[in-house]
Every structure is written in structure tokens, then in C-alpha cells.
mmCIF file of C-alpha atoms in Angstrom:
data_model
loop_
_atom_site.group_PDB
_atom_site.id
_atom_site.type_symbol
_atom_site.label_atom_id
_atom_site.label_comp_id
_atom_site.label_asym_id
_atom_site.label_seq_id
_atom_site.Cartn_x
_atom_site.Cartn_y
_atom_site.Cartn_z
ATOM 1 C CA UNK W 1 -6.831 -8.105 -20.839
ATOM 2 C CA UNK W 2 -8.845 -7.529 -24.051
ATOM 3 C CA UNK W 3 -11.354 -10.264 -24.912
ATOM 4 C CA UNK W 4 -9.723 -10.897 -28.297
ATOM 5 C CA UNK W 5 -6.297 -11.444 -26.724
ATOM 6 C CA UNK W 6 -7.730 -13.824 -24.114
ATOM 7 C CA UNK W 7 -9.406 -15.797 -26.885
ATOM 8 C CA UNK W 8 -6.141 -15.975 -28.857
ATOM 9 C CA UNK W 9 -4.196 -17.220 -25.811
ATOM 10 C CA UNK W 10 -6.902 -19.819 -25.130
ATOM 11 C CA UNK W 11 -6.739 -20.964 -28.758
ATOM 12 C CA UNK W 12 -2.939 -21.251 -28.670
ATOM 13 C CA UNK W 13 -3.124 -23.356 -25.504
ATOM 14 C CA UNK W 14 -5.523 -25.722 -27.228
ATOM 15 C CA UNK W 15 -3.110 -26.030 -30.148
ATOM 16 C CA UNK W 16 -0.229 -27.117 -27.883
ATOM 17 C CA UNK W 17 0.667 -30.775 -28.231
ATOM 18 C CA UNK W 18 -0.357 -32.708 -25.122
ATOM 19 C CA UNK W 19 1.669 -35.736 -24.106
ATOM 20 C CA UNK W 20 0.424 -38.133 -21.443
ATOM 21 C CA UNK W 21 2.879 -40.050 -19.255
ATOM 22 C CA UNK W 22 1.044 -42.748 -17.258
ATOM 23 C CA UNK W 23 2.897 -44.370 -14.334
ATOM 24 C CA UNK W 24 1.875 -47.479 -12.421
ATOM 25 C CA UNK W 25 2.857 -45.551 -9.279
ATOM 26 C CA UNK W 26 4.086 -48.459 -7.152
ATOM 27 C CA UNK W 27 7.824 -47.718 -7.326
ATOM 28 C CA UNK W 28 10.492 -45.128 -8.066
ATOM 29 C CA UNK W 29 13.332 -46.188 -10.330
ATOM 30 C CA UNK W 30 15.483 -45.291 -13.291
ATOM 31 C CA UNK W 31 12.613 -45.154 -15.787
ATOM 32 C CA UNK W 32 10.840 -42.565 -13.628
ATOM 33 C CA UNK W 33 13.977 -40.422 -13.359
ATOM 34 C CA UNK W 34 14.512 -40.526 -17.124
ATOM 35 C CA UNK W 35 10.876 -39.672 -17.814
ATOM 36 C CA UNK W 36 10.790 -36.756 -15.375
ATOM 37 C CA UNK W 37 13.902 -35.298 -17.010
ATOM 38 C CA UNK W 38 12.188 -35.636 -20.390
ATOM 39 C CA UNK W 39 9.064 -33.903 -19.045
ATOM 40 C CA UNK W 40 11.158 -30.953 -17.870
ATOM 41 C CA UNK W 41 12.790 -30.769 -21.310
ATOM 42 C CA UNK W 42 9.461 -30.914 -23.171
ATOM 43 C CA UNK W 43 8.020 -28.075 -21.109
ATOM 44 C CA UNK W 44 10.798 -25.828 -22.465
ATOM 45 C CA UNK W 45 9.660 -26.740 -25.990
ATOM 46 C CA UNK W 46 6.064 -25.589 -25.454
ATOM 47 C CA UNK W 47 4.757 -29.150 -25.205
ATOM 48 C CA UNK W 48 2.180 -29.704 -22.479
ATOM 49 C CA UNK W 49 2.737 -32.819 -20.389
ATOM 50 C CA UNK W 50 0.244 -34.645 -18.185
ATOM 51 C CA UNK W 51 1.176 -37.309 -15.631
ATOM 52 C CA UNK W 52 -1.174 -40.041 -14.420
ATOM 53 C CA UNK W 53 -0.547 -42.314 -11.433
ATOM 54 C CA UNK W 54 -2.573 -45.482 -10.971
ATOM 55 C CA UNK W 55 -1.287 -45.903 -7.418
ATOM 56 C CA UNK W 56 0.046 -43.443 -4.875
ATOM 57 C CA UNK W 57 3.634 -44.290 -3.879
ATOM 58 C CA UNK W 58 5.002 -41.706 -1.457
ATOM 59 C CA UNK W 59 8.612 -41.399 -2.757
ATOM 60 C CA UNK W 60 7.315 -40.895 -6.312
ATOM 61 C CA UNK W 61 4.568 -38.413 -5.413
ATOM 62 C CA UNK W 62 7.018 -36.486 -3.227
ATOM 63 C CA UNK W 63 9.473 -36.250 -6.135
ATOM 64 C CA UNK W 64 6.723 -35.028 -8.463
ATOM 65 C CA UNK W 65 5.721 -32.385 -5.935
ATOM 66 C CA UNK W 66 9.338 -31.282 -5.454
ATOM 67 C CA UNK W 67 9.660 -30.820 -9.209
ATOM 68 C CA UNK W 68 6.268 -29.054 -9.279
ATOM 69 C CA UNK W 69 4.867 -31.586 -11.739
ATOM 70 C CA UNK W 70 1.104 -31.915 -11.367
ATOM 71 C CA UNK W 71 -0.448 -35.355 -11.660
ATOM 72 C CA UNK W 72 -3.812 -37.100 -11.804
ATOM 73 C CA UNK W 73 -4.681 -40.157 -9.741
ATOM 74 C CA UNK W 74 -6.543 -42.680 -11.889
ATOM 75 C CA UNK W 75 -7.020 -45.760 -9.679
ATOM 76 C CA UNK W 76 -7.548 -49.141 -11.286
ATOM 77 C CA UNK W 77 -7.913 -52.531 -9.641
ATOM 78 C CA UNK W 78 -5.326 -54.140 -11.915
ATOM 79 C CA UNK W 79 -3.315 -53.220 -15.000
ATOM 80 C CA UNK W 80 -2.661 -55.547 -17.910
ATOM 81 C CA UNK W 81 0.575 -57.437 -17.328
ATOM 82 C CA UNK W 82 0.222 -57.582 -13.540
ATOM 83 C CA UNK W 83 -0.547 -61.248 -14.177
ATOM 84 C CA UNK W 84 1.573 -62.520 -17.107
ATOM 85 C CA UNK W 85 -0.970 -65.007 -18.479
ATOM 86 C CA UNK W 86 -2.410 -63.958 -21.842
ATOM 87 C CA UNK W 87 -6.096 -64.415 -20.794
ATOM 88 C CA UNK W 88 -5.545 -62.114 -17.804
ATOM 89 C CA UNK W 89 -3.701 -59.559 -19.944
ATOM 90 C CA UNK W 90 -6.625 -59.460 -22.387
ATOM 91 C CA UNK W 91 -9.180 -59.266 -19.557
ATOM 92 C CA UNK W 92 -7.421 -56.326 -17.871
ATOM 93 C CA UNK W 93 -6.963 -54.476 -21.170
ATOM 94 C CA UNK W 94 -10.720 -54.724 -21.780
ATOM 95 C CA UNK W 95 -11.574 -53.782 -18.182
ATOM 96 C CA UNK W 96 -9.578 -50.528 -18.412
ATOM 97 C CA UNK W 97 -10.486 -49.729 -22.007
ATOM 98 C CA UNK W 98 -13.426 -47.384 -21.362
ATOM 99 C CA UNK W 99 -12.038 -45.322 -18.421
ATOM 100 C CA UNK W 100 -8.672 -44.863 -20.140
ATOM 101 C CA UNK W 101 -10.306 -43.903 -23.450
ATOM 102 C CA UNK W 102 -12.552 -41.395 -21.675
ATOM 103 C CA UNK W 103 -9.509 -39.834 -19.994
ATOM 104 C CA UNK W 104 -7.729 -39.427 -23.342
ATOM 105 C CA UNK W 105 -10.760 -37.753 -24.906
ATOM 106 C CA UNK W 106 -11.585 -35.565 -21.910
ATOM 107 C CA UNK W 107 -8.050 -34.179 -21.628
ATOM 108 C CA UNK W 108 -7.504 -33.898 -25.392
ATOM 109 C CA UNK W 109 -4.326 -35.986 -25.326
ATOM 110 C CA UNK W 110 -2.353 -36.138 -28.590
ATOM 111 C CA UNK W 111 0.412 -38.584 -27.646
ATOM 112 C CA UNK W 112 0.640 -41.280 -24.979
ATOM 113 C CA UNK W 113 4.188 -42.185 -23.965
ATOM 114 C CA UNK W 114 4.423 -45.502 -22.098
ATOM 115 C CA UNK W 115 7.478 -46.351 -19.995
ATOM 116 C CA UNK W 116 6.531 -49.623 -18.308
ATOM 117 C CA UNK W 117 5.308 -52.950 -19.679
ATOM 118 C CA UNK W 118 2.059 -52.779 -17.680
ATOM 119 C CA UNK W 119 1.469 -49.237 -18.922
ATOM 120 C CA UNK W 120 2.283 -50.177 -22.517
ATOM 121 C CA UNK W 121 -0.104 -53.132 -22.433
ATOM 122 C CA UNK W 122 -2.892 -51.157 -20.737
ATOM 123 C CA UNK W 123 -2.783 -47.830 -22.611
ATOM 124 C CA UNK W 124 -1.864 -48.832 -26.172
ATOM 125 C CA UNK W 125 -5.314 -50.108 -27.214
ATOM 126 C CA UNK W 126 -7.252 -47.109 -25.778
ATOM 127 C CA UNK W 127 -4.804 -44.859 -27.650
ATOM 128 C CA UNK W 128 -5.346 -46.764 -30.890
ATOM 129 C CA UNK W 129 -9.146 -46.705 -30.611
ATOM 130 C CA UNK W 130 -9.217 -42.961 -29.850
ATOM 131 C CA UNK W 131 -6.752 -42.226 -32.692
ATOM 132 C CA UNK W 132 -3.921 -41.094 -30.415
ATOM 133 C CA UNK W 133 -0.264 -41.726 -31.147
ATOM 134 C CA UNK W 134 1.190 -44.293 -28.743
ATOM 135 C CA UNK W 135 4.951 -44.385 -28.095
ATOM 136 C CA UNK W 136 6.035 -47.741 -26.678
ATOM 137 C CA UNK W 137 9.262 -47.211 -24.675
ATOM 138 C CA UNK W 138 10.895 -50.614 -24.166
ATOM 139 C CA UNK W 139 13.367 -50.709 -21.257
ATOM 140 C CA UNK W 140 14.016 -54.448 -20.948
ATOM 141 C CA UNK W 141 14.970 -57.206 -23.357
ATOM 142 C CA UNK W 142 11.970 -58.941 -24.910
ATOM 143 C CA UNK W 143 11.712 -62.709 -25.128
ATOM 144 C CA UNK W 144 11.470 -64.558 -28.451
ATOM 145 C CA UNK W 145 7.727 -65.072 -28.011
ATOM 146 C CA UNK W 146 5.534 -64.396 -31.048
ATOM 147 C CA UNK W 147 3.228 -62.560 -28.629
ATOM 148 C CA UNK W 148 5.339 -59.402 -28.963
ATOM 149 C CA UNK W 149 4.562 -59.081 -32.667
ATOM 150 C CA UNK W 150 1.403 -57.224 -31.645
ATOM 151 C CA UNK W 151 3.527 -54.215 -30.587
ATOM 152 C CA UNK W 152 3.576 -53.256 -34.268
ATOM 153 C CA UNK W 153 -0.234 -53.115 -34.325
ATOM 154 C CA UNK W 154 -0.707 -51.113 -31.125
ATOM 155 C CA UNK W 155 2.107 -48.558 -31.211
ATOM 156 C CA UNK W 156 3.028 -45.700 -33.516
ATOM 157 C CA UNK W 157 6.689 -45.939 -32.590
ATOM 158 C CA UNK W 158 8.825 -48.207 -30.412
ATOM 159 C CA UNK W 159 11.872 -46.857 -28.558
ATOM 160 C CA UNK W 160 14.622 -49.098 -27.166
ATOM 161 C CA UNK W 161 16.971 -47.755 -24.484
ATOM 162 C CA UNK W 162 20.062 -49.551 -25.821
ATOM 163 C CA UNK W 163 21.320 -51.512 -28.816
ATOM 164 C CA UNK W 164 20.967 -54.627 -26.665
ATOM 165 C CA UNK W 165 17.225 -53.993 -26.192
ATOM 166 C CA UNK W 166 16.816 -52.770 -29.776
ATOM 167 C CA UNK W 167 18.025 -56.109 -31.148
ATOM 168 C CA UNK W 168 15.276 -57.914 -29.199
ATOM 169 C CA UNK W 169 12.421 -55.897 -30.740
ATOM 170 C CA UNK W 170 10.021 -57.837 -32.997
ATOM 171 C CA UNK W 171 11.265 -58.117 -36.565
ATOM 172 C CA UNK W 172 7.895 -57.054 -37.972
ATOM 173 C CA UNK W 173 8.422 -53.469 -36.754
ATOM 174 C CA UNK W 174 9.777 -51.483 -39.730
ATOM 175 C CA UNK W 175 12.904 -49.391 -39.322
ATOM 176 C CA UNK W 176 10.933 -46.151 -39.574
ATOM 177 C CA UNK W 177 8.798 -47.151 -36.568
ATOM 178 C CA UNK W 178 11.575 -47.993 -34.102
ATOM 179 C CA UNK W 179 14.542 -46.136 -32.639
ATOM 180 C CA UNK W 180 17.348 -46.567 -30.132
ATOM 181 C CA UNK W 181 17.586 -43.649 -27.698
ATOM 182 C CA UNK W 182 19.831 -43.789 -24.640
ATOM 183 C CA UNK W 183 18.488 -42.564 -21.297
ATOM 184 C CA UNK W 184 19.149 -38.920 -20.333
ATOM 185 C CA UNK W 185 21.255 -37.664 -17.427
ATOM 186 C CA UNK W 186 22.117 -34.322 -15.874
ATOM 187 C CA UNK W 187 24.956 -33.423 -13.532
ATOM 188 C CA UNK W 188 24.056 -33.231 -9.847
ATOM 189 C CA UNK W 189 25.953 -31.025 -7.420
ATOM 190 C CA UNK W 190 27.953 -32.754 -4.703
ATOM 191 C CA UNK W 191 26.419 -32.077 -1.272
ATOM 192 C CA UNK W 192 29.475 -32.452 0.975
ATOM 193 C CA UNK W 193 27.683 -31.816 4.264
ATOM 194 C CA UNK W 194 25.008 -34.407 3.537
ATOM 195 C CA UNK W 195 27.640 -36.930 2.454
ATOM 196 C CA UNK W 196 29.684 -36.367 5.616
ATOM 197 C CA UNK W 197 26.578 -36.961 7.727
ATOM 198 C CA UNK W 198 26.021 -40.291 5.944
ATOM 199 C CA UNK W 199 29.655 -41.297 6.527
ATOM 200 C CA UNK W 200 29.406 -40.429 10.205
ATOM 201 C CA UNK W 201 26.161 -42.368 10.550
ATOM 202 C CA UNK W 202 27.744 -45.442 8.956
ATOM 203 C CA UNK W 203 31.043 -44.938 10.833
ATOM 204 C CA UNK W 204 33.018 -44.821 7.591
ATOM 205 C CA UNK W 205 36.676 -43.850 8.019
ATOM 206 C CA UNK W 206 38.784 -41.971 5.475
ATOM 207 C CA UNK W 207 41.032 -45.038 5.205
ATOM 208 C CA UNK W 208 38.109 -47.318 4.271
ATOM 209 C CA UNK W 209 37.666 -48.425 0.664
ATOM 210 C CA UNK W 210 33.926 -48.223 -0.025
ATOM 211 C CA UNK W 211 32.332 -50.543 -2.588
ATOM 212 C CA UNK W 212 28.654 -49.930 -3.304
ATOM 213 C CA UNK W 213 25.784 -51.725 -4.966
ATOM 214 C CA UNK W 214 22.717 -49.571 -5.646
ATOM 215 C CA UNK W 215 19.588 -51.110 -7.108
ATOM 216 C CA UNK W 216 16.889 -53.661 -6.494
ATOM 217 C CA UNK W 217 17.859 -56.332 -3.995
ATOM 218 C CA UNK W 218 16.575 -59.358 -5.890
ATOM 219 C CA UNK W 219 18.107 -62.724 -6.706
ATOM 220 C CA UNK W 220 18.579 -62.029 -10.417
ATOM 221 C CA UNK W 221 20.889 -59.089 -9.610
ATOM 222 C CA UNK W 222 23.455 -61.575 -8.242
ATOM 223 C CA UNK W 223 24.602 -59.393 -5.344
ATOM 224 C CA UNK W 224 25.912 -62.517 -3.610
ATOM 225 C CA UNK W 225 28.707 -62.658 -6.224
ATOM 226 C CA UNK W 226 29.987 -59.339 -4.881
ATOM 227 C CA UNK W 227 29.754 -60.457 -1.246
ATOM 228 C CA UNK W 228 31.577 -63.741 -1.948
ATOM 229 C CA UNK W 229 34.449 -61.895 -3.638
ATOM 230 C CA UNK W 230 35.323 -59.720 -0.623
ATOM 231 C CA UNK W 231 37.049 -62.303 1.649
ATOM 232 C CA UNK W 232 39.313 -63.199 -1.294
ATOM 233 C CA UNK W 233 40.852 -59.705 -1.400
ATOM 234 C CA UNK W 234 44.347 -59.110 -0.022
ATOM 235 C CA UNK W 235 43.217 -55.916 1.708
ATOM 236 C CA UNK W 236 39.814 -57.203 2.723
ATOM 237 C CA UNK W 237 39.760 -55.658 6.254
ATOM 238 C CA UNK W 238 39.625 -52.051 5.019
ATOM 239 C CA UNK W 239 36.947 -52.768 2.412
ATOM 240 C CA UNK W 240 33.400 -51.794 3.389
ATOM 241 C CA UNK W 241 30.285 -52.676 1.374
ATOM 242 C CA UNK W 242 27.112 -50.598 1.001
ATOM 243 C CA UNK W 243 24.046 -52.363 -0.421
ATOM 244 C CA UNK W 244 21.219 -49.903 -1.029
ATOM 245 C CA UNK W 245 17.816 -50.824 -2.390
ATOM 246 C CA UNK W 246 14.513 -52.532 -1.727
ATOM 247 C CA UNK W 247 13.581 -55.963 -2.978
ATOM 248 C CA UNK W 248 12.831 -59.534 -2.028
ATOM 249 C CA UNK W 249 12.723 -60.180 1.711
ATOM 250 C CA UNK W 250 13.908 -63.789 1.353
ATOM 251 C CA UNK W 251 16.904 -62.814 -0.779
ATOM 252 C CA UNK W 252 17.842 -60.021 1.617
ATOM 253 C CA UNK W 253 17.709 -62.529 4.471
ATOM 254 C CA UNK W 254 19.938 -64.871 2.462
ATOM 255 C CA UNK W 255 22.487 -62.087 1.838
ATOM 256 C CA UNK W 256 22.616 -61.232 5.534
ATOM 257 C CA UNK W 257 23.134 -64.895 6.444
ATOM 258 C CA UNK W 258 25.858 -65.163 3.794
ATOM 259 C CA UNK W 259 27.570 -62.085 5.250
ATOM 260 C CA UNK W 260 27.465 -63.686 8.679
ATOM 261 C CA UNK W 261 28.895 -66.977 7.388
ATOM 262 C CA UNK W 262 31.768 -65.106 5.712
ATOM 263 C CA UNK W 263 32.374 -63.030 8.873
ATOM 264 C CA UNK W 264 31.525 -59.802 7.050
ATOM 265 C CA UNK W 265 28.618 -58.629 9.215
ATOM 266 C CA UNK W 266 30.492 -55.602 10.573
ATOM 267 C CA UNK W 267 31.645 -54.514 7.133
ATOM 268 C CA UNK W 268 28.446 -54.711 5.095
ATOM 269 C CA UNK W 269 25.691 -52.117 5.493
ATOM 270 C CA UNK W 270 22.223 -52.995 4.169
ATOM 271 C CA UNK W 271 20.571 -49.605 3.660
ATOM 272 C CA UNK W 272 17.139 -50.329 2.174
ATOM 273 C CA UNK W 273 15.819 -47.715 -0.311
ATOM 274 C CA UNK W 274 17.763 -44.424 -0.499
ATOM 275 C CA UNK W 275 16.372 -41.337 -2.250
ATOM 276 C CA UNK W 276 19.597 -39.404 -2.879
ATOM 277 C CA UNK W 277 21.479 -42.111 -4.767
ATOM 278 C CA UNK W 278 24.115 -39.637 -5.926
ATOM 279 C CA UNK W 279 25.254 -39.044 -2.304
ATOM 280 C CA UNK W 280 26.202 -42.704 -1.992
ATOM 281 C CA UNK W 281 27.934 -42.642 -5.366
ATOM 282 C CA UNK W 282 29.991 -39.612 -4.331
ATOM 283 C CA UNK W 283 31.175 -41.282 -1.114
ATOM 284 C CA UNK W 284 31.981 -44.594 -2.830
ATOM 285 C CA UNK W 285 35.429 -45.545 -4.109
ATOM 286 C CA UNK W 286 33.982 -48.184 -6.415
ATOM 287 C CA UNK W 287 30.560 -49.268 -7.676
ATOM 288 C CA UNK W 288 29.850 -52.868 -8.682
ATOM 289 C CA UNK W 289 26.969 -53.791 -11.013
ATOM 290 C CA UNK W 290 26.779 -57.614 -10.968
ATOM 291 C CA UNK W 291 23.395 -58.154 -12.649
ATOM 292 C CA UNK W 292 22.864 -60.002 -15.959
ATOM 293 C CA UNK W 293 21.182 -58.824 -19.152
ATOM 294 C CA UNK W 294 20.663 -55.230 -18.023
ATOM 295 C CA UNK W 295 18.640 -53.296 -20.586
ATOM 296 C CA UNK W 296 20.779 -50.233 -19.965
ATOM 297 C CA UNK W 297 22.604 -49.946 -16.643
ATOM 298 C CA UNK W 298 21.584 -46.585 -15.240
ATOM 299 C CA UNK W 299 23.785 -46.879 -12.145
ATOM 300 C CA UNK W 300 26.816 -47.330 -14.407
ATOM 301 C CA UNK W 301 26.264 -43.903 -15.977
ATOM 302 C CA UNK W 302 25.251 -42.275 -12.677
ATOM 303 C CA UNK W 303 28.550 -43.498 -11.227
ATOM 304 C CA UNK W 304 30.379 -41.948 -14.156
ATOM 305 C CA UNK W 305 28.683 -38.637 -13.324
ATOM 306 C CA UNK W 306 30.478 -38.698 -9.956
ATOM 307 C CA UNK W 307 33.705 -40.064 -11.527
ATOM 308 C CA UNK W 308 33.362 -43.198 -9.403
ATOM 309 C CA UNK W 309 34.954 -46.213 -11.145
ATOM 310 C CA UNK W 310 32.604 -49.061 -12.062
ATOM 311 C CA UNK W 311 33.090 -52.801 -12.380
ATOM 312 C CA UNK W 312 30.140 -54.466 -14.121
ATOM 313 C CA UNK W 313 29.265 -57.925 -15.342
ATOM 314 C CA UNK W 314 30.168 -58.512 -18.984
ATOM 315 C CA UNK W 315 26.504 -58.841 -19.878
ATOM 316 C CA UNK W 316 23.638 -56.940 -21.478
ATOM 317 C CA UNK W 317 24.090 -53.240 -22.227
ATOM 318 C CA UNK W 318 27.001 -52.884 -19.790
ATOM 319 C CA UNK W 319 29.396 -53.568 -22.655
ATOM 320 C CA UNK W 320 27.880 -50.709 -24.694
ATOM 321 C CA UNK W 321 28.783 -48.206 -21.992
ATOM 322 C CA UNK W 322 32.040 -49.585 -20.599
ATOM 323 C CA UNK W 323 35.201 -49.660 -22.680
ATOM 324 C CA UNK W 324 37.475 -52.118 -20.906
ATOM 325 C CA UNK W 325 40.292 -50.456 -18.944
ATOM 326 C CA UNK W 326 39.362 -47.061 -20.384
ATOM 327 C CA UNK W 327 36.254 -45.926 -18.493
ATOM 328 C CA UNK W 328 35.599 -49.017 -16.362
ATOM 329 C CA UNK W 329 36.170 -52.736 -15.939
ATOM 330 C CA UNK W 330 34.023 -55.788 -16.627
ATOM 331 C CA UNK W 331 34.104 -59.396 -15.474
ATOM 332 C CA UNK W 332 32.502 -62.650 -16.555
ATOM 333 C CA UNK W 333 29.019 -63.007 -15.108
ATOM 334 C CA UNK W 334 28.979 -65.016 -11.829
ATOM 335 C CA UNK W 335 32.794 -65.235 -11.745
ATOM 336 C CA UNK W 336 33.662 -64.087 -8.221
ATOM 337 C CA UNK W 337 37.358 -64.830 -8.808
ATOM 338 C CA UNK W 338 37.580 -62.464 -11.775
ATOM 339 C CA UNK W 339 35.530 -59.862 -9.904
ATOM 340 C CA UNK W 340 37.955 -60.156 -6.978
ATOM 341 C CA UNK W 341 40.911 -59.695 -9.342
ATOM 342 C CA UNK W 342 39.375 -56.563 -10.888
ATOM 343 C CA UNK W 343 38.618 -55.037 -7.472
ATOM 344 C CA UNK W 344 42.133 -55.854 -6.283
ATOM 345 C CA UNK W 345 43.643 -54.263 -9.375
ATOM 346 C CA UNK W 346 41.793 -50.992 -8.839
ATOM 347 C CA UNK W 347 42.859 -50.923 -5.186
ATOM 348 C CA UNK W 348 46.516 -51.530 -6.085
ATOM 349 C CA UNK W 349 46.855 -49.695 -9.405
ATOM 350 C CA UNK W 350 46.325 -45.985 -8.778
ATOM 351 C CA UNK W 351 47.344 -45.062 -12.319
ATOM 352 C CA UNK W 352 44.542 -47.194 -13.775
ATOM 353 C CA UNK W 353 42.117 -46.014 -11.082
ATOM 354 C CA UNK W 354 42.719 -42.330 -11.882
ATOM 355 C CA UNK W 355 42.557 -42.960 -15.642
ATOM 356 C CA UNK W 356 39.126 -44.565 -15.271
ATOM 357 C CA UNK W 357 37.904 -41.713 -13.039
ATOM 358 C CA UNK W 358 38.809 -39.132 -15.694
ATOM 359 C CA UNK W 359 37.516 -41.086 -18.690
ATOM 360 C CA UNK W 360 34.281 -42.163 -17.029
ATOM 361 C CA UNK W 361 33.224 -38.558 -16.512
ATOM 362 C CA UNK W 362 33.950 -37.848 -20.184
ATOM 363 C CA UNK W 363 31.668 -40.760 -21.098
ATOM 364 C CA UNK W 364 28.926 -39.327 -18.882
ATOM 365 C CA UNK W 365 28.868 -36.130 -20.957
ATOM 366 C CA UNK W 366 27.624 -38.096 -23.988
ATOM 367 C CA UNK W 367 24.344 -39.023 -22.242
ATOM 368 C CA UNK W 368 22.927 -35.503 -22.288
ATOM 369 C CA UNK W 369 19.306 -34.536 -21.748
ATOM 370 C CA UNK W 370 19.362 -32.348 -24.868
ATOM 371 C CA UNK W 371 20.426 -35.233 -27.108
ATOM 372 C CA UNK W 372 17.723 -37.456 -25.596
ATOM 373 C CA UNK W 373 15.039 -34.769 -25.772
ATOM 374 C CA UNK W 374 15.798 -33.835 -29.370
ATOM 375 C CA UNK W 375 15.537 -37.500 -30.390
ATOM 376 C CA UNK W 376 12.170 -37.881 -28.632
ATOM 377 C CA UNK W 377 10.864 -34.669 -30.224
ATOM 378 C CA UNK W 378 11.805 -36.030 -33.639
ATOM 379 C CA UNK W 379 9.808 -39.200 -32.893
ATOM 380 C CA UNK W 380 6.786 -37.193 -31.718
ATOM 381 C CA UNK W 381 6.865 -35.139 -34.920
ATOM 382 C CA UNK W 382 7.270 -38.119 -37.255
#
């Protein structure tokens, strides 16, 4: 290759916008899935992306390797926000300031895109001091604390993942510096053989009605509301429950004891963390999302991808996604009686069940990766 052409290619590479995506690296959840989809989209737009992990978590690193996304390990003893007290937040911001700033300068980063509170708190100041654009992606509802007013000072733009989260953003952020952008999704092919193997392993019969919960197994998700509703059903014996996810050991123990007390032990499967969530959505007849104040409700939309009807608590962003009796059902938070009634109705009313299956998949089509990616590109270019 001629020297002049090599020089031109090298120059063009240097001119490419470089976006850094730091991850804590201690978990694998919806925010990671959304971000990895965005990274794949940006690469098609000639934007160079760099991923940093502060910890090595095997499921996450394996997913990055499967997608052929290279990453840097940048260990740190503690990120800001790991301890919620303000003195500790300030201390950890200062402690990481120099190594993070050096990384930004060394790798000629143009934009830092944060997707976790600890990342946002830890990387925003180094970005500001090295004159990099920092995009603060807010995925949970913020409290009314005046503390959050500083987001305006440390970020170039703030993105909320739903109208519900958007309304909680500090009022001092001007309209031009904040946006609401829904999470992206892509269709995933149904793997029938893999699904059949799961059903055989769990001894699921074709006549069983499978209700699933997929997410963190923690007290605030109110999974016990779902378990308590099952004995109240008229056709309770043929209903099987799948609870998939990691979480609090004490709460998991409580749920297992509750299942035993309600004589449901043989009909509830506690599956721990599962990597191929879509397989469990495909084999489910119904998905229940009982948690309160969800910033978005990723499992709701993932269920719609597989045309699996959803019943969710009438709380948080669930009501932005679900249109009652059109593409899903909702119930009053903590109301096991109403949840039981909604489950019973979907079991008995096949016309409504099929209507929701069809409409939910139509809703899924509106959460496209292209729409999400185009919105993010517009923010980067602003």
C-alpha cells in the first residue's frame, strides 16, 4: 500500500468519533443489553466505540466476546456511589479522577456515555476536566433530593429511558440538554430445540399453564404477590411458576418458605440467573411483572417480542407500554386479588388472550434499534 494512502487511512481513523462506554462489570442486565445493541448500531455509522470494565463478571465478559466487542479492564477499588453517603461519593470521585482522566486522554475519547449511577458519578468529572462530552443515561427514577441538581454541571446531555424517569430529572436541566429515549430491542429467533430441552428438564407438560417472572429476586420486586395469587385461581393445579433471576439470599429463602406454606413447592421452579431469557419467554403462557416504580420495564417489551401476554403492576413506566386490555393487563400494586382475577381472565378468555398476543407484538415493533440509535446519534452531534 502506498505511503500516502496509509497516511490518509491513519488520519481518517483519528478523525472518527470515539465513544467510551464504561461498565461497573459486576452484573449483566437490561442496561447492558441496550448498550451493546447501541454499540453494534454505532459501529455501522463509522463511530468507534470503546468498552471499559472495572470488574470482570463472567456472563458479561462472555457476552462481549461472543459479540466480538473488545474491552479494557480498568480495576478500581471502589466507584463513587458504591457507598451512598455524600462524603464517600466525593472521596471516590477524587480517588479515581487521575486514572480515569489519563485513560480519556490516552485513548483520545470524544464522548463518554454512562449507563449506571456509579459510572455516571465516577466518570462525569474526569470528562468535564478533560473537555469531553459526557452523556448521563438515567435508567431509574431520581429522588427529590437537591443533590441531583449537580447533574446539570457535570453532563452535556441527560437521557431518560421513559417519560416516568424523565419527569424526575432535575428542573435546572434545560430542555435542550435532556431527552427521553426508549430502550432498543431486536427480534430474536425462536430456538425450538433448546426450549424443548428446558421443558423436559423442568418436566413441563403441554397442558401446563406457565407463568414466569424474570428479573432480580429482591424484596422490592414483590414476587411474593405473584406466589400468593396462585392458590386463589380456579385452575390452580395446572399452573406452574418459573422464577428466574439472582438476588437477595434472604428474600429467596422467604419465597421458598412461602411456597412451602402454600403447598406450591412442586409447582414453582426457582431457576437462578438464566442467560437466554428469550427461551423462557417463548415457553411461557404468561409473564407477570409485579415490581413498583419500574424506570422502564424491559421484560414487558421482551415478552411482547415473543407475543407472550403480560400482566404488570399499575406502576412506574409499565403504564406507558401497556394499553389496558389491548396489548396487556395491569393490576393495582400489591393487590393479589386483582392479580388473581387478571390471570384467571386470561386463562378463561381465549379471545382476549389471542388479541393481546397479536397486539403486543405490534407494540414491540415500535421499540426499534434504528429509532433508538438515530436519537442517540442526534444527541452526540448536538
